Amino acid sequence: MSITENHEPALVAGPALYARGADAAGLRLGLVAVTREGAGPPRLEADGAEPVALSERARLFGHRVWGADFALPAGPDAGYRLDGRRFRVRSDLSGDVAVGFVSCNGQENGDETRSHEDRDVMWRRLAAEHRARPFALLLHGGDQLYADEAVQAHPETRRWAELPIDRKPEVAWGPEVEEAVRGYFFRRYLALMRQPAFAELAACVPSMMIWDDHDIFDGWGSHPAGLQESPVALGLFRAAREMFVLFQLGADPADLPATCRDRTGASFAQDARFPGFSVLLPDLRSERTPRRVMGEEGWAAFEAGLADAPDGDRRLVVSSVPALGPRLSLLEALLDLYPGQQQYEDDLRDQWQSRGHRAEWVRFLRALEAEAVDRGGPVTVVSGEIHLATRGEMRLSDGSAMHQLVASGITHPKPPAALGLGLGLLSRLGHSPLPGRPIRLKRLPGQGAVYTAERNYLVLRRRAGQWTAAWELEESGRTPELGL
């Protein structure tokens, strides 16, 4: 699907849809589109509503970012037109539905120079699946953008990147540096929105997105204070935050969507209700420190979202890092025996299983167990981040199981097989952060190892009220369905 064919004004990128919730009456949406600076507002004609012109959200580097919130009535052939071109959207979510999940849409270095023929194989497969069996919702679990090379945007940021941690605070953050970094982020988002398979999906399948470290820079929040609190690091975060709100939340930076409960913007935790299920996306990055995953605002927003989920409804919880995993604290303890910051120390500190986050991890798991056991709402956790596919289960106090489904990544190259083998061995040790609630890591259906090292995405389906999960693996194909 092309998004630039004979439109006046010509769209540079978009439309992209963002889910705001749904009920029996229909679907609530946000929309974003980008034009050249001299163009006027695109015209939105949503079914059941009068035509409107999109509102300007930002002017950035010779472009204008436009947006709108609107609704579509539930029906078999709902959709909207943007500048005369019609897009169909699955607006009735009351029966059988399909929900896609993706993560890790890039790589740490050289992502811009990769051939799209190889890079976007799984996006094309996902788009083809949507044409055959339409998705109602697409969840993005973090690292939608690999922004690690933002530090190459200006000589001063390059100098900052090369300095030891104790000298990083010496580098100032000025207007020229800020514009260079903001320009980098904007260019990268624009390029990703224009990728053909992603553009096709974004125009017709509403998304909900939460960020992870690479949307800012590798290990954001898990580094020592000398790095984390330096002027350049904080400036990189502000630039990443601005563009995240525009292009991942689909919102005006001065007016967050209703799915974000924290109106201060300290946390981008989101939640939304859909017929028979709720989606919750806690923000595990905005308030992160080496000793904290979420601050007061993030926890308050997440727990309020859980409280508002109707009794009995399924909870789909997007945890950008896996909530159920092996005992990585053992590796963390080994690294602590060596002086200084080790290469993978921030990666281990990123995880819920880090010793520095254990109390919060227990709080998180207890909250999810209470939803499943006390309120009768089955909980399914979906995650990315580790560049491998796997699944886990935690046995709950009533004998039921909470499922953790990991799909990672959709474009990130598969890691060495040794990584999956090593994590698989570690997973055999077992873990029970909640006494009497053992966590077990398990193979995907049809796979021979606990961790599968292939690019992948996840498909959740509800048929006749029953939920299943299946992974689409680049080399092995579709796994058998797993009942949830």
CSV table of C-alpha atoms in Angstrom, one decimal:
chain,number,residue,atom,x,y,z
A,1,MET,CA,0.0,0.0,0.0
A,2,SER,CA,1.5,3.3,-1.0
A,3,ILE,CA,0.9,6.3,1.1
A,4,THR,CA,2.1,9.0,-1.3
A,5,GLU,CA,0.0,8.4,-4.4
A,6,ASN,CA,-1.5,11.6,-6.0
A,7,HIS,CA,-2.6,13.3,-2.8
A,8,GLU,CA,-3.1,17.0,-2.4
A,9,PRO,CA,-1.5,17.9,0.0
A,10,ALA,CA,0.9,15.1,-0.6
A,11,LEU,CA,1.6,13.1,2.6
A,12,VAL,CA,5.2,12.5,3.4
A,13,ALA,CA,4.3,9.8,6.0
A,14,GLY,CA,1.1,8.4,7.5
A,15,PRO,CA,-1.7,8.0,8.2
A,16,ALA,CA,-0.9,6.0,11.4
A,17,LEU,CA,-3.6,4.9,13.8
A,18,TYR,CA,-3.4,4.7,17.6
A,19,ALA,CA,-5.9,2.7,19.7
A,20,ARG,CA,-7.7,4.6,22.5
A,21,GLY,CA,-10.1,1.9,23.5
A,22,ALA,CA,-13.4,0.4,22.2
A,23,ASP,CA,-16.8,-0.7,23.4
A,24,ALA,CA,-19.9,-2.1,21.8
A,25,ALA,CA,-20.6,1.2,20.0
A,26,GLY,CA,-17.3,1.4,18.2
A,27,LEU,CA,-13.6,2.2,18.3
A,28,ARG,CA,-11.8,5.3,19.6
A,29,LEU,CA,-8.7,6.3,17.7
A,30,GLY,CA,-5.9,8.8,17.2
A,31,LEU,CA,-4.3,9.5,13.9
A,32,VAL,CA,-1.0,11.1,12.8
A,33,ALA,CA,0.2,12.2,9.4
A,34,VAL,CA,3.2,14.2,8.2
A,35,THR,CA,3.4,16.7,5.2
A,36,ARG,CA,6.0,19.1,3.9
A,37,GLU,CA,6.0,22.5,5.7
A,38,GLY,CA,4.2,24.4,2.9
A,39,ALA,CA,1.2,22.0,2.7
A,40,GLY,CA,-2.1,22.6,4.3
A,41,PRO,CA,-3.9,20.2,6.8
A,42,PRO,CA,-5.0,16.8,5.5
A,43,ARG,CA,-8.7,16.2,5.5
A,44,LEU,CA,-10.1,13.4,7.6
A,45,GLU,CA,-13.5,11.8,6.8
A,46,ALA,CA,-14.4,9.2,9.3
A,47,ASP,CA,-17.5,7.0,8.9
A,48,GLY,CA,-20.4,8.5,10.8
A,49,ALA,CA,-18.8,11.9,11.3
A,50,GLU,CA,-18.5,15.2,9.5
A,51,PRO,CA,-15.2,15.8,7.6
A,52,VAL,CA,-12.5,17.7,9.6
A,53,ALA,CA,-9.1,19.1,9.0
A,54,LEU,CA,-6.3,17.6,11.1
A,55,SER,CA,-4.8,19.9,13.7
A,56,GLU,CA,-1.1,20.9,13.6
A,57,ARG,CA,0.9,19.2,16.3
A,58,ALA,CA,4.5,20.3,15.4
A,59,ARG,CA,6.7,22.0,12.8
A,60,LEU,CA,9.9,20.1,12.5
A,61,PHE,CA,12.8,20.4,10.0
A,62,GLY,CA,10.8,21.4,7.0
A,63,HIS,CA,7.7,19.3,7.9
A,64,ARG,CA,4.4,19.6,9.7
A,65,VAL,CA,3.0,16.9,12.0
A,66,TRP,CA,-0.8,16.7,12.0
A,67,GLY,CA,-3.1,14.8,14.2
A,68,ALA,CA,-6.7,14.1,15.3
A,69,ASP,CA,-8.7,12.0,17.7
A,70,PHE,CA,-11.9,10.4,16.2
A,71,ALA,CA,-14.2,7.4,16.5
A,72,LEU,CA,-15.5,4.7,14.1
A,73,PRO,CA,-18.8,3.0,14.6
A,74,ALA,CA,-18.8,-0.8,15.1
A,75,GLY,CA,-19.6,-2.5,11.8
A,76,PRO,CA,-18.4,-4.9,9.2
A,77,ASP,CA,-17.1,-2.3,6.7
A,78,ALA,CA,-15.9,0.6,8.8
A,79,GLY,CA,-13.2,3.0,7.8
A,80,TYR,CA,-12.1,6.5,7.1
A,81,ARG,CA,-10.7,8.6,4.3
A,82,LEU,CA,-7.7,10.8,4.4
A,83,ASP,CA,-7.5,13.3,1.5
A,84,GLY,CA,-9.9,11.1,-0.4
A,85,ARG,CA,-8.2,7.8,0.1
A,86,ARG,CA,-10.1,5.2,2.0
A,87,PHE,CA,-8.7,2.8,4.7
A,88,ARG,CA,-10.7,0.0,6.2
A,89,VAL,CA,-10.4,-0.7,9.9
A,90,ARG,CA,-11.7,-3.5,12.1
A,91,SER,CA,-14.0,-1.5,14.4
A,92,ASP,CA,-16.1,-4.3,15.9
A,93,LEU,CA,-14.0,-6.0,18.6
A,94,SER,CA,-16.9,-7.7,20.4
A,95,GLY,CA,-16.4,-11.2,18.9
A,96,ASP,CA,-13.4,-13.0,17.5
A,97,VAL,CA,-10.3,-10.8,17.3
A,98,ALA,CA,-6.6,-11.0,16.4
A,99,VAL,CA,-4.0,-9.0,18.2
A,100,GLY,CA,-0.4,-8.7,16.9
A,101,PHE,CA,2.6,-8.1,19.1
A,102,VAL,CA,6.1,-6.9,17.9
A,103,SER,CA,9.2,-5.6,19.5
A,104,CYS,CA,12.9,-4.7,18.7
A,105,ASN,CA,12.4,-2.9,15.4
A,106,GLY,CA,16.0,-2.2,14.5
A,107,GLN,CA,19.6,-2.9,15.6
A,108,GLU,CA,22.2,-1.1,17.6
A,109,ASN,CA,24.5,0.1,14.8
A,110,GLY,CA,23.9,0.6,11.1
A,111,ASP,CA,20.2,0.2,11.1
A,112,GLU,CA,19.7,3.0,8.7
A,113,THR,CA,22.0,1.5,6.1
A,114,ARG,CA,20.5,-2.0,6.1
A,115,SER,CA,18.8,-3.3,3.0
A,116,HIS,CA,15.0,-3.2,3.5
A,117,GLU,CA,14.8,-6.4,1.5
A,118,ASP,CA,16.3,-8.3,4.4
A,119,ARG,CA,15.5,-5.9,7.3
A,120,ASP,CA,11.7,-5.9,6.9
A,121,VAL,CA,11.1,-9.5,6.0
A,122,MET,CA,8.9,-10.1,9.1
A,123,TRP,CA,7.0,-6.8,8.6
A,124,ARG,CA,6.0,-7.9,5.1
A,125,ARG,CA,4.9,-11.2,6.4
A,126,LEU,CA,2.8,-9.5,9.1
A,127,ALA,CA,1.2,-7.2,6.5
A,128,ALA,CA,0.4,-10.2,4.3
A,129,GLU,CA,-1.2,-11.9,7.3
A,130,HIS,CA,-3.3,-8.8,7.9
A,131,ARG,CA,-4.6,-8.8,4.4
A,132,ALA,CA,-5.7,-12.5,4.7
A,133,ARG,CA,-7.0,-12.3,8.3
A,134,PRO,CA,-7.3,-8.7,9.6
A,135,PHE,CA,-5.8,-7.7,12.9
A,136,ALA,CA,-7.9,-5.5,15.3
A,137,LEU,CA,-4.9,-4.2,17.3
A,138,LEU,CA,-1.1,-4.1,17.1
A,139,LEU,CA,0.9,-3.9,20.3
A,140,HIS,CA,4.5,-2.7,20.3
A,141,GLY,CA,6.6,-3.8,23.3
A,142,GLY,CA,9.6,-1.5,23.1
A,143,ASP,CA,12.6,-0.5,21.0
A,144,GLN,CA,10.4,0.6,18.1
A,145,LEU,CA,13.3,2.8,17.2
A,146,TYR,CA,17.0,2.0,17.7
A,147,ALA,CA,18.3,5.5,18.5
A,148,ASP,CA,21.8,4.5,19.8
A,149,GLU,CA,23.5,6.4,17.0
A,150,ALA,CA,21.9,9.7,18.1
A,151,VAL,CA,25.2,10.3,19.8
A,152,GLN,CA,26.8,10.7,16.4
A,153,ALA,CA,24.5,13.6,15.5
A,154,HIS,CA,27.0,16.3,16.7
A,155,PRO,CA,30.7,16.5,17.4
A,156,GLU,CA,30.0,17.3,21.1
A,157,THR,CA,27.7,14.2,21.5
A,158,ARG,CA,30.4,12.1,19.8
A,159,ARG,CA,32.9,13.5,22.3
A,160,TRP,CA,30.6,12.7,25.2
A,161,ALA,CA,30.2,9.1,24.0
A,162,GLU,CA,33.9,8.6,24.0
A,163,LEU,CA,34.7,10.0,27.5
A,164,PRO,CA,34.9,7.9,30.6
A,165,ILE,CA,31.8,8.1,32.9
A,166,ASP,CA,33.4,10.5,35.4
A,167,ARG,CA,34.1,13.0,32.7
A,168,LYS,CA,30.8,12.9,30.8
A,169,PRO,CA,29.3,15.7,32.9
A,170,GLU,CA,31.9,18.1,31.4
A,171,VAL,CA,30.1,18.2,28.0
A,172,ALA,CA,27.5,20.9,27.7
A,173,TRP,CA,24.2,20.6,26.0
A,174,GLY,CA,23.5,23.7,23.8
A,175,PRO,CA,21.0,24.8,21.1
A,176,GLU,CA,23.1,23.5,18.2
A,177,VAL,CA,23.5,20.1,19.9
A,178,GLU,CA,19.8,19.9,20.7
A,179,GLU,CA,18.7,20.7,17.1
A,180,ALA,CA,21.1,18.1,15.7
A,181,VAL,CA,19.8,15.4,18.0
A,182,ARG,CA,16.1,16.3,17.5
A,183,GLY,CA,16.8,16.2,13.8
A,184,TYR,CA,18.2,12.8,14.1
A,185,PHE,CA,15.2,11.4,16.0
A,186,PHE,CA,12.7,13.1,13.6
A,187,ARG,CA,14.5,11.7,10.5
A,188,ARG,CA,14.6,8.2,12.0
A,189,TYR,CA,10.9,8.2,12.9
A,190,LEU,CA,10.0,9.5,9.4
A,191,ALA,CA,12.0,6.8,7.7
A,192,LEU,CA,10.4,4.0,9.8
A,193,MET,CA,6.9,5.4,9.1
A,194,ARG,CA,7.6,5.3,5.4
A,195,GLN,CA,8.7,1.7,5.4
A,196,PRO,CA,6.0,0.2,3.0
A,197,ALA,CA,4.8,-2.8,5.1
A,198,PHE,CA,4.8,-0.9,8.3
A,199,ALA,CA,2.9,2.0,6.6
A,200,GLU,CA,0.3,-0.4,5.3
A,201,LEU,CA,-0.3,-1.8,8.7
A,202,ALA,CA,-0.2,1.5,10.6
A,203,ALA,CA,-2.9,3.0,8.3
A,204,CYS,CA,-5.4,0.2,9.0
A,205,VAL,CA,-4.5,-1.4,12.4
A,206,PRO,CA,-4.5,0.8,15.5
A,207,SER,CA,-1.4,0.5,17.6
A,208,MET,CA,-0.5,0.9,21.3
A,209,MET,CA,3.2,1.4,22.0
A,210,ILE,CA,5.5,1.7,25.0
A,211,TRP,CA,9.1,2.5,24.8
A,212,ASP,CA,12.3,0.7,26.1
A,213,ASP,CA,15.9,1.8,26.3
A,214,HIS,CA,16.9,1.9,22.6
A,215,ASP,CA,14.1,4.3,21.9
A,216,ILE,CA,16.3,6.7,24.0
A,217,PHE,CA,19.7,5.0,24.1
A,218,ASP,CA,21.1,1.7,25.2
A,219,GLY,CA,20.6,1.0,28.9
A,220,TRP,CA,18.7,4.3,29.6
A,221,GLY,CA,18.0,4.4,33.4
A,222,SER,CA,20.4,1.6,34.3
A,223,HIS,CA,23.7,3.5,34.1
A,224,PRO,CA,25.6,5.2,36.9
A,225,ALA,CA,24.6,8.7,37.8
A,226,GLY,CA,27.7,10.2,36.2
A,227,LEU,CA,26.4,9.1,32.8
A,228,GLN,CA,22.7,9.1,33.5
A,229,GLU,CA,22.5,12.6,35.0
A,230,SER,CA,25.0,14.3,32.6
A,231,PRO,CA,23.6,17.2,30.5
A,232,VAL,CA,24.0,15.2,27.3
A,233,ALA,CA,22.2,12.2,28.6
A,234,LEU,CA,19.3,14.3,29.9
A,235,GLY,CA,19.2,16.2,26.6
A,236,LEU,CA,19.0,12.9,24.6
A,237,PHE,CA,16.1,11.8,26.8
A,238,ARG,CA,14.2,15.1,26.2
A,239,ALA,CA,14.6,14.8,22.5
A,240,ALA,CA,13.6,11.1,22.6
A,241,ARG,CA,10.6,11.9,24.8
A,242,GLU,CA,9.3,14.7,22.4
A,243,MET,CA,9.4,12.4,19.4
A,244,PHE,CA,8.0,9.4,21.3
A,245,VAL,CA,4.9,11.4,22.2
A,246,LEU,CA,4.4,12.5,18.6
A,247,PHE,CA,5.0,9.3,16.9
A,248,GLN,CA,4.5,6.4,19.3
A,249,LEU,CA,1.7,7.8,21.4
A,250,GLY,CA,0.3,9.7,18.4
A,251,ALA,CA,-0.3,12.8,20.6
A,252,ASP,CA,0.5,16.4,21.1
A,253,PRO,CA,3.4,16.8,23.6
A,254,ALA,CA,1.3,19.3,25.4
A,255,ASP,CA,-1.8,17.1,25.6
A,256,LEU,CA,-1.2,13.4,26.3
A,257,PRO,CA,-4.0,10.9,25.2
A,258,ALA,CA,-6.6,9.7,27.7
A,259,THR,CA,-4.9,6.3,27.8
A,260,CYS,CA,-2.1,8.0,29.8
A,261,ARG,CA,-3.3,8.4,33.4
A,262,ASP,CA,-0.3,10.5,34.6
A,263,ARG,CA,-1.1,13.9,33.2
A,264,THR,CA,2.3,15.3,34.4
A,265,GLY,CA,4.1,13.1,31.8
A,266,ALA,CA,6.5,11.7,34.3
A,267,SER,CA,5.3,8.2,33.3
A,268,PHE,CA,3.8,7.1,30.0
A,269,ALA,CA,2.0,4.1,31.5
A,270,GLN,CA,-1.1,3.4,29.4
A,271,ASP,CA,-4.3,1.4,29.7
A,272,ALA,CA,-7.4,0.9,27.5
A,273,ARG,CA,-10.6,-1.1,27.7
A,274,PHE,CA,-11.8,-3.3,24.8
A,275,PRO,CA,-14.8,-5.6,24.7
A,276,GLY,CA,-13.8,-8.6,27.0
A,277,PHE,CA,-10.2,-7.5,27.5
A,278,SER,CA,-8.0,-4.7,28.8
A,279,VAL,CA,-4.5,-3.7,27.6
A,280,LEU,CA,-2.0,-2.3,30.1
A,281,LEU,CA,1.4,-0.9,29.1
A,282,PRO,CA,3.4,0.1,32.3
A,283,ASP,CA,6.2,2.5,31.5
A,284,LEU,CA,9.4,0.8,32.7
A,285,ARG,CA,11.8,3.5,31.3
A,286,SER,CA,10.7,7.1,32.0
A,287,GLU,CA,11.4,7.0,35.8
A,288,ARG,CA,14.0,4.2,35.8
A,289,THR,CA,17.2,4.4,37.9
A,290,PRO,CA,19.7,1.6,38.8
A,291,ARG,CA,17.6,1.0,41.9
A,292,ARG,CA,14.1,1.7,40.6
A,293,VAL,CA,11.9,0.5,37.7
A,294,MET,CA,8.9,2.8,38.2
A,295,GLY,CA,8.5,5.9,40.3
A,296,GLU,CA,5.4,6.9,42.3
A,297,GLU,CA,3.6,8.2,39.2
A,298,GLY,CA,4.2,5.1,37.1
A,299,TRP,CA,3.1,2.7,39.9
A,300,ALA,CA,0.0,4.8,40.6
A,301,ALA,CA,-1.0,4.8,36.9
A,302,PHE,CA,-0.4,1.1,36.4
A,303,GLU,CA,-2.3,0.1,39.6
A,304,ALA,CA,-5.2,2.4,38.7
A,305,GLY,CA,-5.3,0.8,35.3
A,306,LEU,CA,-5.5,-2.6,36.9
A,307,ALA,CA,-8.2,-1.5,39.2
A,308,ASP,CA,-10.3,-0.1,36.3
A,309,ALA,CA,-10.2,-3.4,34.3
A,310,PRO,CA,-13.6,-5.1,34.6
A,311,ASP,CA,-13.8,-8.2,36.7
A,312,GLY,CA,-13.4,-11.3,34.6
A,313,ASP,CA,-11.9,-9.6,31.6
A,314,ARG,CA,-8.6,-10.8,30.3
A,315,ARG,CA,-5.6,-8.5,31.0
A,316,LEU,CA,-3.0,-8.2,28.3
A,317,VAL,CA,0.0,-6.7,30.1
A,318,VAL,CA,2.9,-5.4,27.9
A,319,SER,CA,6.0,-5.5,30.0
A,320,SER,CA,8.9,-4.3,27.8
A,321,VAL,CA,11.3,-6.6,29.7
A,322,PRO,CA,10.1,-10.1,30.5
A,323,ALA,CA,8.3,-10.4,33.9
A,324,LEU,CA,9.1,-14.1,34.1
A,325,GLY,CA,12.6,-15.2,33.4
A,326,PRO,CA,15.7,-17.0,34.6
A,327,ARG,CA,17.8,-16.1,37.6
A,328,LEU,CA,19.8,-13.4,36.0
A,329,SER,CA,20.8,-12.1,39.4
A,330,LEU,CA,23.4,-14.9,39.5
A,331,LEU,CA,25.2,-13.4,36.5
A,332,GLU,CA,24.8,-9.9,38.0
A,333,ALA,CA,26.5,-11.1,41.2
A,334,LEU,CA,29.4,-12.6,39.2
A,335,LEU,CA,29.9,-9.3,37.4
A,336,ASP,CA,30.0,-7.5,40.7
A,337,LEU,CA,33.2,-9.3,41.5
A,338,TYR,CA,35.0,-7.3,38.9
A,339,PRO,CA,35.8,-3.6,39.4
A,340,GLY,CA,34.1,-0.9,37.4
A,341,GLN,CA,31.1,-0.9,35.0
A,342,GLN,CA,31.1,-4.2,33.0
A,343,GLN,CA,29.9,-4.4,29.4
A,344,TYR,CA,26.7,-6.2,30.1
A,345,GLU,CA,26.0,-4.8,33.6
A,346,ASP,CA,23.4,-2.3,32.4
A,347,ASP,CA,21.6,-5.0,30.4
A,348,LEU,CA,21.3,-7.2,33.5
A,349,ARG,CA,20.2,-4.2,35.6
A,350,ASP,CA,17.5,-3.6,32.9
A,351,GLN,CA,15.7,-6.8,33.9
A,352,TRP,CA,13.0,-7.3,36.5
A,353,GLN,CA,15.2,-10.1,37.9
A,354,SER,CA,18.0,-7.7,38.9
A,355,ARG,CA,18.8,-7.8,42.6
A,356,GLY,CA,18.3,-4.0,42.6
A,357,HIS,CA,14.7,-4.4,41.5
A,358,ARG,CA,13.6,-7.5,43.4
A,359,ALA,CA,11.1,-5.7,45.7
A,360,GLU,CA,9.5,-4.0,42.8
A,361,TRP,CA,9.4,-7.3,40.8
A,362,VAL,CA,7.6,-9.0,43.7
A,363,ARG,CA,5.2,-6.1,43.8
A,364,PHE,CA,4.5,-6.4,40.1
A,365,LEU,CA,3.9,-10.1,40.2
A,366,ARG,CA,1.7,-9.8,43.3
A,367,ALA,CA,-0.5,-7.2,41.5
A,368,LEU,CA,-0.9,-9.5,38.5
A,369,GLU,CA,-1.7,-12.5,40.6
A,370,ALA,CA,-4.4,-10.6,42.5
A,371,GLU,CA,-6.0,-9.7,39.2
A,372,ALA,CA,-6.1,-13.3,38.1
A,373,VAL,CA,-7.1,-14.9,41.4
A,374,ASP,CA,-9.1,-12.3,43.3
A,375,ARG,CA,-10.9,-10.7,40.4
A,376,GLY,CA,-11.1,-13.6,37.9
A,377,GLY,CA,-9.3,-11.8,35.1
A,378,PRO,CA,-6.8,-14.1,33.4
A,379,VAL,CA,-3.5,-12.3,32.9
A,380,THR,CA,-1.2,-12.7,29.9
A,381,VAL,CA,2.1,-10.9,29.9
A,382,VAL,CA,3.7,-10.1,26.5
A,383,SER,CA,7.3,-8.9,26.3
A,384,GLY,CA,10.3,-8.3,23.9
A,385,GLU,CA,13.8,-7.0,24.5
A,386,ILE,CA,15.9,-10.2,24.6
A,387,HIS,CA,16.0,-10.8,20.8
A,388,LEU,CA,14.8,-14.4,21.3
A,389,ALA,CA,11.4,-16.0,21.4
A,390,THR,CA,10.3,-18.0,24.5
A,391,ARG,CA,7.5,-18.4,27.0
A,392,GLY,CA,7.1,-18.9,30.7
A,393,GLU,CA,4.5,-19.8,33.3
A,394,MET,CA,4.0,-18.9,36.9
A,395,ARG,CA,1.7,-21.2,38.9
A,396,LEU,CA,-0.7,-19.1,40.9
A,397,SER,CA,-2.2,-19.7,44.4
A,398,ASP,CA,-5.5,-21.0,42.9
A,399,GLY,CA,-3.7,-23.6,40.7
A,400,SER,CA,-4.1,-21.6,37.5
A,401,ALA,CA,-1.1,-20.3,35.5
A,402,MET,CA,0.0,-16.9,34.4
A,403,HIS,CA,1.5,-16.9,30.9
A,404,GLN,CA,4.5,-14.9,29.8
A,405,LEU,CA,5.0,-14.7,26.0
A,406,VAL,CA,8.2,-13.2,24.6
A,407,ALA,CA,8.4,-12.2,20.9
A,408,SER,CA,11.7,-10.4,20.0
A,409,GLY,CA,12.6,-9.0,17.6
A,410,ILE,CA,10.8,-8.2,14.4
A,411,THR,CA,13.8,-6.8,12.6
A,412,HIS,CA,16.7,-7.2,15.1
A,413,PRO,CA,19.2,-9.8,13.7
A,414,LYS,CA,19.0,-13.1,15.6
A,415,PRO,CA,21.6,-13.5,18.3
A,416,PRO,CA,24.2,-16.2,18.4
A,417,ALA,CA,22.8,-19.6,19.2
A,418,ALA,CA,25.0,-19.8,22.3
A,419,LEU,CA,23.0,-17.0,23.9
A,420,GLY,CA,19.8,-19.0,23.8
A,421,LEU,CA,21.6,-22.1,24.9
A,422,GLY,CA,23.2,-20.3,27.9
A,423,LEU,CA,19.9,-18.8,29.0
A,424,GLY,CA,18.2,-22.1,28.6
A,425,LEU,CA,20.7,-23.7,30.9
A,426,LEU,CA,20.2,-20.9,33.5
A,427,SER,CA,16.4,-21.3,33.3
A,428,ARG,CA,16.8,-24.9,34.6
A,429,LEU,CA,17.6,-23.5,38.0
A,430,GLY,CA,14.0,-22.4,38.5
A,431,HIS,CA,12.8,-19.4,40.5
A,432,SER,CA,10.1,-18.5,43.0
A,433,PRO,CA,10.1,-14.8,43.7
A,434,LEU,CA,6.7,-15.3,45.3
A,435,PRO,CA,6.9,-18.2,47.7
A,436,GLY,CA,5.1,-21.3,46.4
A,437,ARG,CA,4.6,-19.7,42.9
A,438,PRO,CA,7.4,-21.4,40.8
A,439,ILE,CA,8.4,-19.8,37.5
A,440,ARG,CA,9.2,-22.2,34.7
A,441,LEU,CA,10.6,-21.3,31.3
A,442,LYS,CA,9.2,-23.5,28.5
A,443,ARG,CA,9.7,-24.2,24.8
A,444,LEU,CA,7.5,-22.7,22.2
A,445,PRO,CA,5.1,-25.2,20.8
A,446,GLY,CA,6.9,-27.4,18.3
A,447,GLN,CA,10.4,-26.1,19.2
A,448,GLY,CA,13.2,-28.1,20.7
A,449,ALA,CA,14.8,-25.5,23.0
A,450,VAL,CA,13.5,-23.1,25.6
A,451,TYR,CA,14.8,-20.1,23.6
A,452,THR,CA,14.4,-19.8,19.8
A,453,ALA,CA,16.9,-17.6,18.0
A,454,GLU,CA,14.9,-16.4,15.0
A,455,ARG,CA,13.3,-13.1,14.1
A,456,ASN,CA,9.6,-13.4,15.0
A,457,TYR,CA,6.3,-11.8,15.9
A,458,LEU,CA,3.4,-13.0,18.1
A,459,VAL,CA,-0.3,-13.4,17.3
A,460,LEU,CA,-2.9,-13.6,20.0
A,461,ARG,CA,-6.4,-14.7,18.9
A,462,ARG,CA,-9.8,-14.9,20.6
A,463,ARG,CA,-12.2,-17.3,19.1
A,464,ALA,CA,-15.5,-18.1,20.8
A,465,GLY,CA,-14.1,-16.5,23.9
A,466,GLN,CA,-11.0,-18.7,24.0
A,467,TRP,CA,-7.5,-17.1,23.7
A,468,THR,CA,-4.5,-18.7,22.0
A,469,ALA,CA,-1.0,-17.6,21.1
A,470,ALA,CA,1.2,-18.5,18.2
A,471,TRP,CA,4.6,-17.2,17.1
A,472,GLU,CA,5.6,-16.5,13.5
A,473,LEU,CA,9.3,-17.5,13.2
A,474,GLU,CA,11.4,-16.4,10.3
A,475,GLU,CA,12.9,-19.8,9.5
A,476,SER,CA,10.6,-22.3,11.2
A,477,GLY,CA,7.3,-20.7,10.3
A,478,ARG,CA,4.2,-20.6,12.4
A,479,THR,CA,4.2,-22.5,15.7
A,480,PRO,CA,1.2,-24.6,16.8
A,481,GLU,CA,-1.3,-22.6,18.8
A,482,LEU,CA,-0.8,-22.4,22.6
A,483,GLY,CA,-4.0,-22.3,24.7
A,484,LEU,CA,-4.0,-19.5,27.3
